[in-house]
Coordinates of C-alpha atoms (C1' of nucleotides) in Angstrom, one line a residue:
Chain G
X1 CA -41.3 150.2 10.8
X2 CA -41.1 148.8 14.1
X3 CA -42.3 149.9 17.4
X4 CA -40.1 151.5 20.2
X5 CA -38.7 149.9 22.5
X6 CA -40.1 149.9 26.4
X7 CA -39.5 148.1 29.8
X8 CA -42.8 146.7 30.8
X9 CA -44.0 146.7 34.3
X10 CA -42.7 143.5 35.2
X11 CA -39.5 144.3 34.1
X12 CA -39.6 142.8 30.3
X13 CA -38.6 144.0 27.3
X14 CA -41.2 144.7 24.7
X15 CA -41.2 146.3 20.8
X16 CA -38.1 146.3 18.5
X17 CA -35.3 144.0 19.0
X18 CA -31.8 145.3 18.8
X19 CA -29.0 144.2 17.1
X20 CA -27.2 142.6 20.4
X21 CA -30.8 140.9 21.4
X22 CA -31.0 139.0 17.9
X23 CA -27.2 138.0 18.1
X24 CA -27.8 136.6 21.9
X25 CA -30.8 134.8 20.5
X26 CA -29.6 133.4 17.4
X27 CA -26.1 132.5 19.3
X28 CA -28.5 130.4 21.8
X29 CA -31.0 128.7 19.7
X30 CA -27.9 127.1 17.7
X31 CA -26.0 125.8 20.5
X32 CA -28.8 125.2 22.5
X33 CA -32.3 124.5 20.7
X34 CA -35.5 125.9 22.5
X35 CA -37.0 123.1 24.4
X36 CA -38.6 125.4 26.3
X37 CA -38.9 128.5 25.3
X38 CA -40.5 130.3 28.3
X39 CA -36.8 129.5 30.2
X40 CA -34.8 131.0 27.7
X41 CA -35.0 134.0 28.0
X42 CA -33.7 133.7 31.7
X43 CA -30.6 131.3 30.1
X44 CA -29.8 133.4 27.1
X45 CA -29.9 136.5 29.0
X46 CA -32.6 138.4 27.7
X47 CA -35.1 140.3 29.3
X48 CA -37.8 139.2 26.6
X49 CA -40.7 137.3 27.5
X50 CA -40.5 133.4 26.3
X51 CA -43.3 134.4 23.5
X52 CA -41.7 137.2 22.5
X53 CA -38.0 135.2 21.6
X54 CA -40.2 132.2 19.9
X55 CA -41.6 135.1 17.6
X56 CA -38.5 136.7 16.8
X57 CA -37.2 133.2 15.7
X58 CA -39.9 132.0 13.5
X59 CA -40.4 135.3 12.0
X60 CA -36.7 136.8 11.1
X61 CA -34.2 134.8 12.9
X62 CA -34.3 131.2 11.5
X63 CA -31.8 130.0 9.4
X64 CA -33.7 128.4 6.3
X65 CA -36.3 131.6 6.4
X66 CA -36.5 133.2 3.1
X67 CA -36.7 136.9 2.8
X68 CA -37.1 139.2 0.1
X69 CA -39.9 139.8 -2.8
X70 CA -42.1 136.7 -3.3
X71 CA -41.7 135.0 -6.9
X72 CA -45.3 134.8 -9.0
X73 CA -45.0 130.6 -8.7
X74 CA -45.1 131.7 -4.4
X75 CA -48.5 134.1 -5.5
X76 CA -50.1 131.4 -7.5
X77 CA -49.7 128.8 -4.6
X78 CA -50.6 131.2 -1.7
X79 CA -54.2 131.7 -3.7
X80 CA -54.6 128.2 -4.3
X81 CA -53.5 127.0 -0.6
X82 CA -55.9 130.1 0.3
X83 CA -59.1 128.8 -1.3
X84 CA -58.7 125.0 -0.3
X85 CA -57.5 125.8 3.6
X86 CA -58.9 129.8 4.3
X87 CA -56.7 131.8 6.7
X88 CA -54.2 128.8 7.8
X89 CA -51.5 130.8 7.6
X90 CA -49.2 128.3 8.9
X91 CA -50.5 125.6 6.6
X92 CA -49.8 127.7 3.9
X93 CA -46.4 128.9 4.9
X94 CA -45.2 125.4 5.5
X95 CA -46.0 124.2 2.1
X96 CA -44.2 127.4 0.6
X97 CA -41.1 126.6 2.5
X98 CA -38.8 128.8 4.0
X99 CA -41.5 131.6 4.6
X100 CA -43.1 132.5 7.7
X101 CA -46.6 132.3 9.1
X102 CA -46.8 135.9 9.6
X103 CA -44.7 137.0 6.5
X104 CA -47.4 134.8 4.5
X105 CA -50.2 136.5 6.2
X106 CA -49.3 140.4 5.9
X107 CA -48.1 139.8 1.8
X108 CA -52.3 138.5 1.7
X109 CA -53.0 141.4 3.4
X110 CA -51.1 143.7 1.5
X111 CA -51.2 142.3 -2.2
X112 CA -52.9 139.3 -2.9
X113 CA -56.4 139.8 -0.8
X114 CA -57.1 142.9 -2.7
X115 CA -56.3 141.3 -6.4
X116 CA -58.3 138.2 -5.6
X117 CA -61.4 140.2 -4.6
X118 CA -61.4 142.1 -7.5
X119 CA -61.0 139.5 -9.9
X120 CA -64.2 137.6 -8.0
X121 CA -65.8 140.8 -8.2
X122 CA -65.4 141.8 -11.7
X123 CA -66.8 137.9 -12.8
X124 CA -69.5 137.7 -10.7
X125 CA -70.3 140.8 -12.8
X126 CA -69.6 139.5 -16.4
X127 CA -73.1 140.1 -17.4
X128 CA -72.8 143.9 -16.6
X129 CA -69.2 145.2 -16.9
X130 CA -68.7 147.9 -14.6
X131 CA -65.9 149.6 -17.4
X132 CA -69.2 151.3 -18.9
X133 CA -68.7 149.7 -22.8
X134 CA -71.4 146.6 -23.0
X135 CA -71.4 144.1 -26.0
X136 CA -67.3 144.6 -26.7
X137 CA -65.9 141.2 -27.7
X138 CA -62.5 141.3 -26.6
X139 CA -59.9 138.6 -26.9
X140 CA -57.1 138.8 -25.1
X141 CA -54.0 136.3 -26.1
X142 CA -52.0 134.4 -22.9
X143 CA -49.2 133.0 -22.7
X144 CA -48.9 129.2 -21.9
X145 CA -45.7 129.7 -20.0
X146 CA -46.7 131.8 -17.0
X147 CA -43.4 131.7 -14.7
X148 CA -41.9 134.8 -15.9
X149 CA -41.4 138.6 -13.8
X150 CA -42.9 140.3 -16.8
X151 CA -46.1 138.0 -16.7
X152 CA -46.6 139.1 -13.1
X153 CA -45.8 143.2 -13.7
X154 CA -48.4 142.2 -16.8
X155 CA -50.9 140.9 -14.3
X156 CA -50.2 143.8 -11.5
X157 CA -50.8 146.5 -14.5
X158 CA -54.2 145.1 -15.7
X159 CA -55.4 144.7 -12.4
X160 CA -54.4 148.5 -11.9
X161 CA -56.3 149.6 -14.7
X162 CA -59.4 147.4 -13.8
X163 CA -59.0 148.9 -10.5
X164 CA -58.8 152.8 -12.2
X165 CA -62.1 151.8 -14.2
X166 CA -60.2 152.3 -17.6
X167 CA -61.7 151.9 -20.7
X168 CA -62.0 148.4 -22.8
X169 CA -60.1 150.0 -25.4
X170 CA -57.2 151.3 -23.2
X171 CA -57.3 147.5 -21.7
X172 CA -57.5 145.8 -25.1
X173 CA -54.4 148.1 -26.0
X174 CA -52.3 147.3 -23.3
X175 CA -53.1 143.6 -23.5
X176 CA -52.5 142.9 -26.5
X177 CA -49.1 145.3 -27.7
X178 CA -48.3 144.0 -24.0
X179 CA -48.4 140.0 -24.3
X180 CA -47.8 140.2 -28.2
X181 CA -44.4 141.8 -27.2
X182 CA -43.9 139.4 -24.5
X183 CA -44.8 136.5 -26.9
X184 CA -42.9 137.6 -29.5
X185 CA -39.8 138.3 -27.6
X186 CA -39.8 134.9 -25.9
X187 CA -41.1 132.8 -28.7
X188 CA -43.6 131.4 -27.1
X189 CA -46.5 129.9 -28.0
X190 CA -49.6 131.4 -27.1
X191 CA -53.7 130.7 -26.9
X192 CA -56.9 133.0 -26.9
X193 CA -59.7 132.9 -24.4
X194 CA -62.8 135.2 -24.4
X195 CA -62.1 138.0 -22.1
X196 CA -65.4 137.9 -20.7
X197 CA -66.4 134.5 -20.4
X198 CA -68.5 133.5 -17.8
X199 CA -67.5 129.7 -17.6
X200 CA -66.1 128.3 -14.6
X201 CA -62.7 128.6 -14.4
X202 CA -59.9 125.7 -14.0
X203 CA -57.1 127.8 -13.3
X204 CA -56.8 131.1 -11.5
X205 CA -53.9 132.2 -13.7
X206 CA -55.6 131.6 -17.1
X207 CA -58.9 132.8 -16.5
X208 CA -60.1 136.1 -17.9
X209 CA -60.8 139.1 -15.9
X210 CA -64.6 139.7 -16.0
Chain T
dA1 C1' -41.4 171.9 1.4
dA2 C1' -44.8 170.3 4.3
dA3 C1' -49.0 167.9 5.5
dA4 C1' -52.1 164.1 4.9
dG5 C1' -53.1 159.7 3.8
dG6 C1' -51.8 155.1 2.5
dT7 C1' -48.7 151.0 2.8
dT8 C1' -45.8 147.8 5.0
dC9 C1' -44.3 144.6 8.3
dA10 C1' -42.5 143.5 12.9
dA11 C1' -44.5 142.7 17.2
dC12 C1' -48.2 142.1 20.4
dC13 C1' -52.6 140.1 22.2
dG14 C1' -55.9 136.7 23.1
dC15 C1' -57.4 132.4 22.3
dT16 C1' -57.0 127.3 21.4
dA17 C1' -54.6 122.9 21.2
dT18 C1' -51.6 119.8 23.4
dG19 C1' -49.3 117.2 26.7
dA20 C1' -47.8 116.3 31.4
dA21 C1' -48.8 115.8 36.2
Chain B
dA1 C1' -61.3 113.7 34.5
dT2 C1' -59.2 117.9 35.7
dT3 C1' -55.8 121.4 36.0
dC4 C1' -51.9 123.8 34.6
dA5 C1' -48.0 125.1 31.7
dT6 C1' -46.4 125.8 27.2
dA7 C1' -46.5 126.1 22.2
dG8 C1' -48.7 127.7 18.4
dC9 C1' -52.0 130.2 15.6
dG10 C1' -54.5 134.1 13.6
dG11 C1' -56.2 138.8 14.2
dT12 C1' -54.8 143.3 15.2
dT13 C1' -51.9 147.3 16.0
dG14 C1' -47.9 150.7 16.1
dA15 C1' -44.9 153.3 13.8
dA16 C1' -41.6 154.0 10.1
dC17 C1' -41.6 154.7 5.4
dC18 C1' -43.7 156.0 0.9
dT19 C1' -46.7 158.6 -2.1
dT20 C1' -49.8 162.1 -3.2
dT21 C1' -51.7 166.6 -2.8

DNA sequence: AAAAGGTTCAACCGCTATGAA
DNA sequence: ATTCATAGCGGTTGAACCTTT
């Protein structure tokens, strides 16, 4: 997933970084620091461009950078950080801690953005469900514990089936033998809210669908 | 099995902010 | 006050990978 690797026109490297690139980088940033980072290149003996070595360090190289999945507690603060400071990625990423402007931005991009849209969309629509079945009262039982992997494949499947334009009575299903398992299993106590309430919301994570 | 379309993420580009001369 | 160099930021893109048809 990377693009291919090319000699510019003035003679500097551009697209993927090889194995031997990263290790020259990495080997100088920790003996050296970058002070400047448009003379590095020239001292670690690169053929990158100054921006292009600053890049690779933020992004992958940095020692304290942390890779892998991103854990519900990192969702729930991207959203909020999102709505109180809009697309500051590095704002955000700072408070996280150990991930990446850019990482930040492209998991938006590719998971959050979509989820939070629809959720918006689906309660400035309370008043006329777009799932086709008016006047259901559905209830829909939460747990008050919401730091769990289950919680978020939960959250991932209803907002798949919102998204698929299933039925209230597949949803009401799946919520309910879903969480009531999930409850039950972890003994934990749990509280109802009205699925389609229109109140204003306190909490992203506890507020109901439509 | 192959083609088409979608997803992911590293890297690039252009712009702005900052600080030194 | 102005200019210039550099760092940093956010938007966009390229291409590998994945999924669906």
């Amino acid at each position: 997933m990377v693009r291919t690797p090319f000699i510019d026109t003035n003679g500097i490297k551009r697209g993927a970084w090889s194995e031997d690139e990263d290790n020259k980088l990495r080997v100088f940033v920790e003996r050296f620091g970058h002070p400047n980072w448009r003379q590095l290149p020239k001292y670690a003996g690169l053929m990158r461009c100054g921006k292009s070595c600053r890049l690779r360090w933020m992004n992958y190289l940095r020692p304290d950078l942390k890779k892998g999945n991103y854990s519900l507690e990192e969702d729930q603060l991207i959203i909020k950080l999102h709505n109180e400071l809009g697309n500051r990625w590095s704002a955000i990423a700072e408070k996280l801690g150990g991930r990446s402007d850019n990482d930040v931005k492209n998991h938006w991009h590719a998971h959050l953005k979509k989820r939070v849209r629809l959720i918006n969309t689906n309660s400035s629509q309370s008043g006329s469900c777009q799932l086709n079945e008016q006047n259901v009262a559905a209830t829909l039982t939460y747990p008050e514990v919401s730091s769990s992997d289950h919680l978020y494949s939960l959250f991932n499947g209803l907002t798949d089936l919102i998204e698929q334009n299933q039925s209230i009575a597949q949803l009401s299903f799946f919520t309910s033998f879903e969480i009531d398992s999930f409850s039950w299993t972890n003994n934990i106590e749990t509280e109802s809210f009205d699925l389609f309430s229109t109140q204003p919301f306190d909490n992203f994570w506890t507020k109901p669908f439509f």
